[in-house]
Short mmCIF file of C-alpha atoms in Angstrom, two decimals:
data_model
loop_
_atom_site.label_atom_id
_atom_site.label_comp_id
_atom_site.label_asym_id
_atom_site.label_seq_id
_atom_site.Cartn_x
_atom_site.Cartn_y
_atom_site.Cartn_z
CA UNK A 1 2.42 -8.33 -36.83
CA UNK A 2 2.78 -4.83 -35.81
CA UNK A 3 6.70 -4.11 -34.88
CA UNK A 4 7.36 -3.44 -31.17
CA UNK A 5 10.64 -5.32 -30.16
CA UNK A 6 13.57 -2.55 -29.50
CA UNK A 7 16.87 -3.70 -28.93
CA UNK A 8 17.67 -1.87 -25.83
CA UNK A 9 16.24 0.46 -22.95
CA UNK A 10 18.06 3.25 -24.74
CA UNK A 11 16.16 3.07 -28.17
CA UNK A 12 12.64 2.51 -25.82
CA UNK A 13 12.72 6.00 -24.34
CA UNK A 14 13.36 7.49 -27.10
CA UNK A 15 11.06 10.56 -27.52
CA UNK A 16 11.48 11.19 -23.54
CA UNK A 17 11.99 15.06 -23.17
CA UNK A 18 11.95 17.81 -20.50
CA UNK A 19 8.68 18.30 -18.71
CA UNK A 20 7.43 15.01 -19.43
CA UNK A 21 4.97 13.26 -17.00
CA UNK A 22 5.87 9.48 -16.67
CA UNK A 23 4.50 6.35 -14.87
CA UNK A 24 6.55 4.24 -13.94
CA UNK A 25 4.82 0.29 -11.86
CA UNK A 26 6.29 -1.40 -9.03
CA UNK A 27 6.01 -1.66 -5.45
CA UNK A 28 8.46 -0.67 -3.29
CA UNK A 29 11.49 -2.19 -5.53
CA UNK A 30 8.96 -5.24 -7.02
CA UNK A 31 8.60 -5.08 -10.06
CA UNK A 32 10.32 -2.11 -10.94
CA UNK A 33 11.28 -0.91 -14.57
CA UNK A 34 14.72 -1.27 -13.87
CA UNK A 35 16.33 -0.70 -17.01
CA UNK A 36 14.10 1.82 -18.13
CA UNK A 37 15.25 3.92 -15.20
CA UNK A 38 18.94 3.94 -15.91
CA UNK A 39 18.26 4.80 -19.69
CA UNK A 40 15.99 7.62 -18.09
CA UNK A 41 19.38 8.51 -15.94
CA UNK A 42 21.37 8.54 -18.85
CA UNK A 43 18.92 10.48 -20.88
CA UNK A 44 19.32 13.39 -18.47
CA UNK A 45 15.85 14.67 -19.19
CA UNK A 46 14.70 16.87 -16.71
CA UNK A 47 11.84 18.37 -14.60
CA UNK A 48 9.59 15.00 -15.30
CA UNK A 49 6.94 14.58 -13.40
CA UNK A 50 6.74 11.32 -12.16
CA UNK A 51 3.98 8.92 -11.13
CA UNK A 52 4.67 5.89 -9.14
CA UNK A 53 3.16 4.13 -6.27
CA UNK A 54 6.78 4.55 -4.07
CA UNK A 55 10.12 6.19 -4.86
CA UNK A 56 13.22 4.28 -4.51
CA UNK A 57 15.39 3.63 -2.12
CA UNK A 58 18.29 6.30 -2.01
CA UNK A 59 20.57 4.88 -4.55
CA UNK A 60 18.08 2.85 -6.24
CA UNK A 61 14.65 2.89 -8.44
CA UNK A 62 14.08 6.19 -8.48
CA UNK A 63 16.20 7.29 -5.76
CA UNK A 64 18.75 7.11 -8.88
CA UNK A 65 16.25 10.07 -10.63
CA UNK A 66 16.33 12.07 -7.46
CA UNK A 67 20.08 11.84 -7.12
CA UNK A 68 20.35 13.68 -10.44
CA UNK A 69 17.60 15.96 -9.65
CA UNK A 70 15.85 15.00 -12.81
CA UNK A 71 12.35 14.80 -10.89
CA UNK A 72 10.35 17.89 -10.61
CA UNK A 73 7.27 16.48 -8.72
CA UNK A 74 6.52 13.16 -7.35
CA UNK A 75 2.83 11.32 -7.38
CA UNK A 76 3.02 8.27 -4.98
CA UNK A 77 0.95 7.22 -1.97
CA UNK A 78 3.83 6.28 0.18
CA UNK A 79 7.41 7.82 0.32
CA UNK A 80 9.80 6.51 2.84
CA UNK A 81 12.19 4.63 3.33
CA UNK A 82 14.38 7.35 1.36
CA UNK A 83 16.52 9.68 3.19
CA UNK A 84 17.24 12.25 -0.25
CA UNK A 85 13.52 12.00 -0.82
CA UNK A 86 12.62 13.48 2.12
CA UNK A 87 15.62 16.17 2.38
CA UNK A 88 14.19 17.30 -0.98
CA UNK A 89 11.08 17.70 0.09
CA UNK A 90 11.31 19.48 3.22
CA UNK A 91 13.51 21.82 1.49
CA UNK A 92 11.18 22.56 -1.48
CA UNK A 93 13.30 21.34 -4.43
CA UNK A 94 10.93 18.57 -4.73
CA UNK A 95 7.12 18.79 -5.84
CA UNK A 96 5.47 15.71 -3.90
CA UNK A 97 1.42 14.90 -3.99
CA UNK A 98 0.63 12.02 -1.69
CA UNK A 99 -2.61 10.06 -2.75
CA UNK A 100 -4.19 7.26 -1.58
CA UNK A 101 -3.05 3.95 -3.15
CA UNK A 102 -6.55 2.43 -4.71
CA UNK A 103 -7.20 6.23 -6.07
CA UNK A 104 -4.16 6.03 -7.31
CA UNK A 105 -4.23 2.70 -9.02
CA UNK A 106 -8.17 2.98 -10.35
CA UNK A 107 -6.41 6.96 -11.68
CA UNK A 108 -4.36 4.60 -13.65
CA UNK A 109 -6.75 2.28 -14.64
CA UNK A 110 -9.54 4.96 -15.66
CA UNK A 111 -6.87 6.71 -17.84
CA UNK A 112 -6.18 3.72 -19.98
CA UNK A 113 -10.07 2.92 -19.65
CA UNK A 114 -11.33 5.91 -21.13
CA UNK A 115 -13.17 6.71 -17.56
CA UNK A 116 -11.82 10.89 -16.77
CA UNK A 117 -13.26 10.81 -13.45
CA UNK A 118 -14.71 8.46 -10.72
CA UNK A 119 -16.28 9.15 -6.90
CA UNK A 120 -14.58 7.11 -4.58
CA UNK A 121 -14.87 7.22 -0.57
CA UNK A 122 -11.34 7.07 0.46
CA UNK A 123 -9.69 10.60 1.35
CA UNK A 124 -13.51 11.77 2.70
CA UNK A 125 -12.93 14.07 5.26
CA UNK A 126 -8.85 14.69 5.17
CA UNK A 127 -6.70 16.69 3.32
CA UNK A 128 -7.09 14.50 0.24
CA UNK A 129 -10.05 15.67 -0.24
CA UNK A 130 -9.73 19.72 -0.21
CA UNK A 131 -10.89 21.09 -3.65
CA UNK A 132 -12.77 18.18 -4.67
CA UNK A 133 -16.36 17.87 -5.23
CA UNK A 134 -17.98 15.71 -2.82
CA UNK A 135 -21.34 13.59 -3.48
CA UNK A 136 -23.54 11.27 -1.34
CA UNK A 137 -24.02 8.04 -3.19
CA UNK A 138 -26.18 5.09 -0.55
CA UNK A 139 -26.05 7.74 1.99
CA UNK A 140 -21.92 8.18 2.37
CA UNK A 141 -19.81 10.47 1.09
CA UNK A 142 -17.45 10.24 -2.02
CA UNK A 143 -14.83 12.41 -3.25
CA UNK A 144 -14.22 13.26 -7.42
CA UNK A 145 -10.71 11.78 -8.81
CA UNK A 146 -9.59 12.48 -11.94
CA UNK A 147 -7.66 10.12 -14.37
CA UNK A 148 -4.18 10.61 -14.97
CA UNK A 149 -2.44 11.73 -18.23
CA UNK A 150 0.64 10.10 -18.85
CA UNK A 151 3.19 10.54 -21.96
CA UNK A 152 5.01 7.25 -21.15
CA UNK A 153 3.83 4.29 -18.96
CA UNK A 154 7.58 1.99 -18.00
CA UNK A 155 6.24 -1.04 -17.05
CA UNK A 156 8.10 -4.18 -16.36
CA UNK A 157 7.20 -7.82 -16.60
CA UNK A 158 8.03 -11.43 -16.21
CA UNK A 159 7.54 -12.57 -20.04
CA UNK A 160 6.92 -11.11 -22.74
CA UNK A 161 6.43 -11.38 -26.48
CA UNK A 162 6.63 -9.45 -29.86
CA UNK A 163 3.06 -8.65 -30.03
CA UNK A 164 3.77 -7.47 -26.88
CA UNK A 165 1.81 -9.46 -24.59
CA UNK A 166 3.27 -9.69 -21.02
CA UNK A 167 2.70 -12.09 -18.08
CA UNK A 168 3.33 -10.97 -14.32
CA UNK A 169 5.32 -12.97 -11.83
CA UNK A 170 3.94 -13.21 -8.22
CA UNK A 171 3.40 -9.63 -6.71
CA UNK A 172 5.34 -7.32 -9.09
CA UNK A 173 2.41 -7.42 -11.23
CA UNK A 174 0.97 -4.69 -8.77
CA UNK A 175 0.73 -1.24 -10.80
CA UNK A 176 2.29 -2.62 -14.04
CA UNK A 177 -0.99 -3.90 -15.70
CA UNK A 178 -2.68 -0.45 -14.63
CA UNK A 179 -0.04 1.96 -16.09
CA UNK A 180 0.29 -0.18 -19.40
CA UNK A 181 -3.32 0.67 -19.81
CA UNK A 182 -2.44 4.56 -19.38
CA UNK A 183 0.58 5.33 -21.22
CA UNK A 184 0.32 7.54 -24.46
CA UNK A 185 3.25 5.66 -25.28
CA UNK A 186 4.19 2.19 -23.10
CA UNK A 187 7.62 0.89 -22.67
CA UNK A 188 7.41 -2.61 -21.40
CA UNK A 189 10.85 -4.20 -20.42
CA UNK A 190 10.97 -7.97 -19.55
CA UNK A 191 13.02 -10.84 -18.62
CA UNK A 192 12.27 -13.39 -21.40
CA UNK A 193 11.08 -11.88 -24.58
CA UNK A 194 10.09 -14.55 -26.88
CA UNK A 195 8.48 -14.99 -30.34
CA UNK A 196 4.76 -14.82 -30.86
CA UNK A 197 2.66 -18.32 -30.27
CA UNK A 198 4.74 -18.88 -27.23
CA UNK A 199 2.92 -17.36 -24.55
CA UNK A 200 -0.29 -18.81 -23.93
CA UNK A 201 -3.33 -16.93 -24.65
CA UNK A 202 -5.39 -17.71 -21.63
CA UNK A 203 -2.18 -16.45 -19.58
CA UNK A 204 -1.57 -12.93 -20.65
CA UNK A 205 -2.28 -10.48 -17.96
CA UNK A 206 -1.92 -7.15 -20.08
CA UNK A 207 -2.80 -8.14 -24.48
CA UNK A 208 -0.24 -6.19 -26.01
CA UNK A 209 -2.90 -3.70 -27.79
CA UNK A 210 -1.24 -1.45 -24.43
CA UNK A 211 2.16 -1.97 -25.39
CA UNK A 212 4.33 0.42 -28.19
CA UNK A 213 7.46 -1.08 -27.32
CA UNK A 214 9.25 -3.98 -25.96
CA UNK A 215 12.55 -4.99 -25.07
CA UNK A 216 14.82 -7.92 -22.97
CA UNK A 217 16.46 -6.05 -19.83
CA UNK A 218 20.18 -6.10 -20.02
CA UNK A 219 20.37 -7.31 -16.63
CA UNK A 220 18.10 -7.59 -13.23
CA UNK A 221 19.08 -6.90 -9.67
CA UNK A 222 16.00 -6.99 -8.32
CA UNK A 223 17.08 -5.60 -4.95
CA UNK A 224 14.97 -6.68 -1.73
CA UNK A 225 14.17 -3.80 0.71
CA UNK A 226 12.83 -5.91 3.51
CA UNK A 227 14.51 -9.38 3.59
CA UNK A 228 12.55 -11.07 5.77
CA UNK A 229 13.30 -15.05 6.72
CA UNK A 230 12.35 -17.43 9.03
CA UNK A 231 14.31 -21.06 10.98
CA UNK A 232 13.90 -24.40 9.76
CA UNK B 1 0.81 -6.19 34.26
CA UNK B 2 0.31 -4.13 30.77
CA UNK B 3 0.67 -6.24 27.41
CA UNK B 4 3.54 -6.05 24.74
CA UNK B 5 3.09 -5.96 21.17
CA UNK B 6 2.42 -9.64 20.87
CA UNK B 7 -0.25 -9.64 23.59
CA UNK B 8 -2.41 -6.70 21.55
CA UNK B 9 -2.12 -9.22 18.64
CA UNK B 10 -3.02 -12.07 20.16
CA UNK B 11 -6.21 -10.53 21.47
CA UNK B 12 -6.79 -9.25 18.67
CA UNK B 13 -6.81 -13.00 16.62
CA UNK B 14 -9.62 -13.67 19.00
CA UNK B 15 -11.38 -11.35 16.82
CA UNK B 16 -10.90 -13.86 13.69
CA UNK B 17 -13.71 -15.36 12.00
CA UNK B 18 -13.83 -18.48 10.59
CA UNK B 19 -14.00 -17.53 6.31
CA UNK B 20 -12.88 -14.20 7.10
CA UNK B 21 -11.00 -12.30 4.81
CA UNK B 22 -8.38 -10.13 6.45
CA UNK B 23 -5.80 -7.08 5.77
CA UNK B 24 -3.32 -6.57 8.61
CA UNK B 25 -1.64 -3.35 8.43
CA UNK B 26 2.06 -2.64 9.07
CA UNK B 27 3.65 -3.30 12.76
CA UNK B 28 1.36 -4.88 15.80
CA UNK B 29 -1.12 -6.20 13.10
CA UNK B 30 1.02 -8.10 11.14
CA UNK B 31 1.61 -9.91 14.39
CA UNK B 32 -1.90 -11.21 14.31
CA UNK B 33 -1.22 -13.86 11.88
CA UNK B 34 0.75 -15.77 14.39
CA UNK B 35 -1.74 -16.33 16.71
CA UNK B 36 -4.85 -17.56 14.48
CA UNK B 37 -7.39 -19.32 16.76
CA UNK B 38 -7.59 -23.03 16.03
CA UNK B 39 -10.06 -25.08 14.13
CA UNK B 40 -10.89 -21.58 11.92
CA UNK B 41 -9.62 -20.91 8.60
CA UNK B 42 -8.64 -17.06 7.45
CA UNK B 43 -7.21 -15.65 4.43
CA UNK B 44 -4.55 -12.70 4.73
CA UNK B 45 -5.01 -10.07 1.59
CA UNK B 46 -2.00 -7.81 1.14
CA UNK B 47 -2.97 -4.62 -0.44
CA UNK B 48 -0.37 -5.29 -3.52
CA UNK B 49 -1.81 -7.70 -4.84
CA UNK B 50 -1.67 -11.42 -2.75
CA UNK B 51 -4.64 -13.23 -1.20
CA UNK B 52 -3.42 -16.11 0.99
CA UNK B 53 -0.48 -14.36 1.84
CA UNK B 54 1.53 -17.21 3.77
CA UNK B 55 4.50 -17.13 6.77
CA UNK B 56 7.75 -15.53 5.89
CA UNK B 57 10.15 -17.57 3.72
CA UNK B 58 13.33 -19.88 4.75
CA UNK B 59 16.64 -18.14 3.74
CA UNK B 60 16.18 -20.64 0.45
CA UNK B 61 12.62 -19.43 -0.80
CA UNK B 62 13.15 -15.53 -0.42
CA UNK B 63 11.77 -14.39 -4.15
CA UNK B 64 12.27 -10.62 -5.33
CA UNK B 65 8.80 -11.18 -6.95
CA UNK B 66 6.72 -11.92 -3.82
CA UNK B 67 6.71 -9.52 -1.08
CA UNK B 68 3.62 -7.90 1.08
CA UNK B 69 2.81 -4.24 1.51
CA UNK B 70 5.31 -3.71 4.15
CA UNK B 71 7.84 -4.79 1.44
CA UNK B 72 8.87 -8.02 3.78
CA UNK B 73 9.81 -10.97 1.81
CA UNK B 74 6.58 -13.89 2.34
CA UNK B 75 5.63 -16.75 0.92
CA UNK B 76 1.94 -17.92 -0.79
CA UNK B 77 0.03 -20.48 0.80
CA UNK B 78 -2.12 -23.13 -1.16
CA UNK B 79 -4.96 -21.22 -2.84
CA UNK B 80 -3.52 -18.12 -2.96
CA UNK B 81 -4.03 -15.74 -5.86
CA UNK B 82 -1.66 -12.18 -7.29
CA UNK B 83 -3.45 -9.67 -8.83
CA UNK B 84 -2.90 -5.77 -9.95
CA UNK B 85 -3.41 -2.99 -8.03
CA UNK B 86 -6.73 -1.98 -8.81
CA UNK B 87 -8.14 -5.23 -8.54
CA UNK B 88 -6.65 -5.19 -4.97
CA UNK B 89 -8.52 -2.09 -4.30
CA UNK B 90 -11.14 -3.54 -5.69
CA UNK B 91 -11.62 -5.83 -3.01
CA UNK B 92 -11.19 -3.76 -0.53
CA UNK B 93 -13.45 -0.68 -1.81
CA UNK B 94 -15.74 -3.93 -2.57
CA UNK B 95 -15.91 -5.04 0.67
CA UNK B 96 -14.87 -8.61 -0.04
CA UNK B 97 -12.64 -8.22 2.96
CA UNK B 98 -14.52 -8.67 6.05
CA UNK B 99 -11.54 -7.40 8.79
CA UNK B 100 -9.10 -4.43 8.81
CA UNK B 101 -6.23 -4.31 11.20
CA UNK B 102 -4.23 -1.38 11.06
CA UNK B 103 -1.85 0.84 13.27
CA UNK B 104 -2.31 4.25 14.59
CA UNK B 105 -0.81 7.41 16.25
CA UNK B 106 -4.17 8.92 17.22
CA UNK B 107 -7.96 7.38 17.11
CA UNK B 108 -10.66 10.31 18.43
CA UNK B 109 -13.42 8.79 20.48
CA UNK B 110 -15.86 9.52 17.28
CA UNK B 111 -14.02 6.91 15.38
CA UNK B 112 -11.55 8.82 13.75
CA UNK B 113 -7.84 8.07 12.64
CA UNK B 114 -4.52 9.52 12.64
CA UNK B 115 -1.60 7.82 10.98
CA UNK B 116 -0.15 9.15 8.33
CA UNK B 117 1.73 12.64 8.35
CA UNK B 118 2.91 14.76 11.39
CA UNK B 119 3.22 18.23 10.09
CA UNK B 120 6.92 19.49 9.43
CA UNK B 121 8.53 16.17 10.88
CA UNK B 122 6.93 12.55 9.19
CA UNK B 123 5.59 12.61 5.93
CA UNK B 124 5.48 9.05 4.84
CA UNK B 125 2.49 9.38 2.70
CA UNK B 126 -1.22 7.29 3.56
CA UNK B 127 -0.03 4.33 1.50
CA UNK B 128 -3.62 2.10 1.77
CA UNK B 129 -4.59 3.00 4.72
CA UNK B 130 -7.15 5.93 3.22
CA UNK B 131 -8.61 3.59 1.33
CA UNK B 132 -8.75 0.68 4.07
CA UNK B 133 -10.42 2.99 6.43
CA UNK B 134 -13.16 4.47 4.07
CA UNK B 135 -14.13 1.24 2.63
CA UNK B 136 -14.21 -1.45 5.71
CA UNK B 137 -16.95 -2.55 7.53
CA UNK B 138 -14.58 -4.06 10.79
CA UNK B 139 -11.73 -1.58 11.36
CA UNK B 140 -9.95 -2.76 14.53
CA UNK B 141 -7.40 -0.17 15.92
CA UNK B 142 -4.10 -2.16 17.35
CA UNK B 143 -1.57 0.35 18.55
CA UNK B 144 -0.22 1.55 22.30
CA UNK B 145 -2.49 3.52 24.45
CA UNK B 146 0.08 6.55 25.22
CA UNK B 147 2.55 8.30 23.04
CA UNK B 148 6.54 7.79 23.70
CA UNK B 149 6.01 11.05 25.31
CA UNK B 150 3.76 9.81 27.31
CA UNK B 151 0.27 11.31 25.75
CA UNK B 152 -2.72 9.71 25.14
CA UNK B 153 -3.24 8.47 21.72
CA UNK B 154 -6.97 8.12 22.55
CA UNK B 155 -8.23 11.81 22.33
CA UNK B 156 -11.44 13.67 22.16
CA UNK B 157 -10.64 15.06 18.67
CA UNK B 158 -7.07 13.92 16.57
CA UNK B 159 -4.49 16.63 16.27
CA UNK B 160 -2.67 15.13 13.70
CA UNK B 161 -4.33 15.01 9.73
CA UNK B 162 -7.08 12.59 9.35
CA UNK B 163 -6.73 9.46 7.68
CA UNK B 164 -10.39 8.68 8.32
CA UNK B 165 -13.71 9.99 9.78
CA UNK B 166 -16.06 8.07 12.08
CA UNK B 167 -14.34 4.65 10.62
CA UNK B 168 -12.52 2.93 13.44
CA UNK B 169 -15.04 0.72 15.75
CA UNK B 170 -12.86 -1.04 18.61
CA UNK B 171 -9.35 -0.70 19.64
CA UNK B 172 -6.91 -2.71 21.33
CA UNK B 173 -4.43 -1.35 23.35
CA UNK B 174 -1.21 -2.47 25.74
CA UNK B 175 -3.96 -1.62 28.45
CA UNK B 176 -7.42 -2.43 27.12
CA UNK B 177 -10.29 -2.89 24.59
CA UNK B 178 -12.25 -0.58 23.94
CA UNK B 179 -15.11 -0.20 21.87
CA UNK B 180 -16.47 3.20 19.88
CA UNK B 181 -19.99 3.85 20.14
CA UNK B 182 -22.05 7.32 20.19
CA UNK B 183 -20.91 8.01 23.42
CA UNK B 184 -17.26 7.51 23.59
CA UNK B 185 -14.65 4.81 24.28
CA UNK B 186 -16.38 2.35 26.12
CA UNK B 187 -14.00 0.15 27.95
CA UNK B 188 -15.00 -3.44 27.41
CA UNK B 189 -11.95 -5.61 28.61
CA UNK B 190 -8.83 -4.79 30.73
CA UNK B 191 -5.29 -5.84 30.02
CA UNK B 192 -4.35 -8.91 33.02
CA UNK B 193 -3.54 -6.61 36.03
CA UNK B 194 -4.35 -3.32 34.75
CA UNK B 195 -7.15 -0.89 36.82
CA UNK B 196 -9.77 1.07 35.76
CA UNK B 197 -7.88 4.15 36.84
CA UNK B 198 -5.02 3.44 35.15
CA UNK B 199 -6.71 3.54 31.60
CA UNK B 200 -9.12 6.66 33.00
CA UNK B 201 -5.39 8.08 33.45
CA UNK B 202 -4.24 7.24 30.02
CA UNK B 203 -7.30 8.45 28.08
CA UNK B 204 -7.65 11.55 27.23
CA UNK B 205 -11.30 10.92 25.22
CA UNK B 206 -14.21 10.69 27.08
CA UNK B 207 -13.98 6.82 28.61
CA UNK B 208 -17.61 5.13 29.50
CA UNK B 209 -17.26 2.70 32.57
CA UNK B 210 -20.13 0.30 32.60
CA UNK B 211 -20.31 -2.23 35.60
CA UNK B 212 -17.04 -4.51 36.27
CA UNK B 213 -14.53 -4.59 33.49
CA UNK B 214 -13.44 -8.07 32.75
CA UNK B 215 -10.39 -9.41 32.27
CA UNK B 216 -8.60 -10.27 28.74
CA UNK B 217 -8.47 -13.99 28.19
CA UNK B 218 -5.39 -14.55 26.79
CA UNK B 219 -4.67 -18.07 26.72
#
């Protein structure tokens, strides 16, 4: 079996330098690479270019990147809900391209697919679309997006296992499967890491063929922006 | 006497179909669920990645791993499915999901949409919504009819940048429904109590007045 278990969030990023472009899944804080982001931290790399569907909170997810001003540019379709974010933005220190959230999950997907370019209708007509060839297909109009190109994919999953298979849990999956596909190199962190033959085959979400390296997270918060509850 | 954010909704729900798959945006819409007409069954999608998308959880059942697109902790009714991202978009690009409820600043009376950036002071980013509007069949518009200031949000041409062109087809307001056609906002129902002229004062986009206006039905 081809080795991919690390021991720790530190030895998975290693090879991270300056300028690097990175995906990184989640949704808001779901399914975030947690650990892989305070390894990042530590690593002090700069000016990485960074492509994720949100950006933290302010002193979480990446909000922890921005606080150390390790992010040049930010590619995400949706930004708030992060007061530093948008300080840094409005003042220029911060590169930001907003893009619509299925172009930006099927520019993940293609990536990893071997697709460099796809017409899609969303952005028709707005400021998405400026610069981009447009083309009629059943009479509508579709815009030309381009597939990423990613160094490292951090993805992070429920289960995993040393071929590197990984299951999802619930909606965290979200952009994980996607940028797993797209990485040069993928860093998958997980939960429960356990030996091969344990995960069922007809259960894997993402067949580790998209994974370089795995590793157990030291430890989960998995902080909940919007706790919302209702009476017995 | 205009209607709140719950009344919009609830009008709105009279719009469900029985088998319809729907997305509710963020705000009014997700309000919509609550008032699901009996004796019809509907499935909520949430753009990252739940179909069936069920009621918000007891303090007991919050999980980290199960939120919608608004981030809001929910729960996942019998039948419900997670996928990735792409296949989410999938569905929606696909047009597997037959209704689109989504909130606005601006709608133009050719069916455009406003609702993502204001120049210099918001810039939240278009989350979905870009994708929603280009791809749906049934876009239904749930939002207030003026401004805080005061100013129509039903214009001739949106001032703010475009989240869609020609997309949205009816929109329900705290004063009215209103459909889009060719020729403008055509005002099909009034809110209970509300005039003609009161809506004529609150539009700024040309606003067709066929016959007598009925009255919402809320019951």
């Amino acid at each position: 079996m081809i080795k991919k278990v690390v021991k720790n969030a530190e030895i998975a990023i290693k090879g991270i330098e300056d300028n690097m472009t990175l995906m990184l899944g989640g949704f808001g804080l779901s399914g975030i690479p947690e650990n892989s982001i305070a390894a990042l931290r530590k690593s002090a790399a700069t000016n990485l270019t960074c492509i994720s569907n949100n950006a933290g909170v302010d002193d979480f997810g990446l909000g922890l990147l921005l606080q150390t001003r390790q992010i040049k540019k930010m590619i995400s379709s949706y930004v708030g809900e992060n007061d530093l974010f948008e300080k840094l933005m409005l003042s220029g220190e911060l590169e930001v391209d907003l893009i619509p959230q299925g172009s930006l999950a099927e520019r993940c997907r293609a990536a990893g697919a071997g697709i460099p370019a796809f017409f899609t209708p969303a952005g028709y007509g707005t400021e998405v679309a400026e610069g981009k060839e447009v083309r009629e297909f059943n009479g509508k109009p579709h815009i030309l997006e381009h597939a990423f190109n990613a160094d490292f994919a951090f993805v992070k999953a429920w289960k995993g296992d040393e071929a590197g298979n990984l299951i999802f849990k619930g909606t965290s999956r979200n952009f994980n499967p996607l940028m797993a596909m797209a990485g040069k190199i993928t860093v998958a962190e997980v939960e429960e890491l356990v030996p091969a033959g344990e995960l069922n085959p007809n259960e894997v979400h993402t067949p580790g063929i998209f994974v370089q390296r795995i590793f157990k997270g030291a430890h989960y918060e998995k902080r909940i922006e919007q706790r919302t509850v209702r009476q017995r | 006497m205009a209607l709140d954010k719950n009344g919009i909704a609830q009008r709105i729900a009279q719009e469900l179909e029985d088998g319809y798959y729907v997305n509710l945006g963020i705000g009014i819409p997700t309000l919509v669920a609550n008032y699901i007409p009996k004796g019809i069954s509907v499935e909520f999608q949430s753009e990252n990645g739940i179909l069936g998308m069920g009621p918000f959880p007891y303090e007991d059942e919050v999980d980290a791993d199960l939120i919608n697109a608004g981030k809001q902790t929910i729960t996942a009714m019998p039948g419900a499915a997670f996928f990735d991202s792409a296949m989410s978009f999938a569905m929606i690009r696909g047009q597997h999901v037959q209704l689109t409820v989504l909130g606005a600043m601006e709608v133009s009376e050719s069916g455009d949409i406003a609702n993502w950036k204001i120049p210099g002071k918001m810039v939240k980013g278009m989350g979905g919504a870009m994708d929603l509007v280009a791809s749906a069949d049934n876009i239904i518009v749930a939002m207030m009819h003026t401004n805080r200031a005061g100013q129509s949000k039903l214009l001739k041409a949106c001032s703010l940048p475009l989240t869609g062109v020609a997309c949205v087809k009816k929109v329900v307001t705290d004063l009215a429904l209103l459909e889009i056609t060719e020729r403008g906002f055509e005002l099909k129902e009034l809110a209970p109590g509300v005039t003609v002229e009161q809506v004529k004062n609150a539009t700024e986009g040309t606003l067709i007045v066929d016959g007598d206006i009925p009255e919402m039905q809320l019951s």
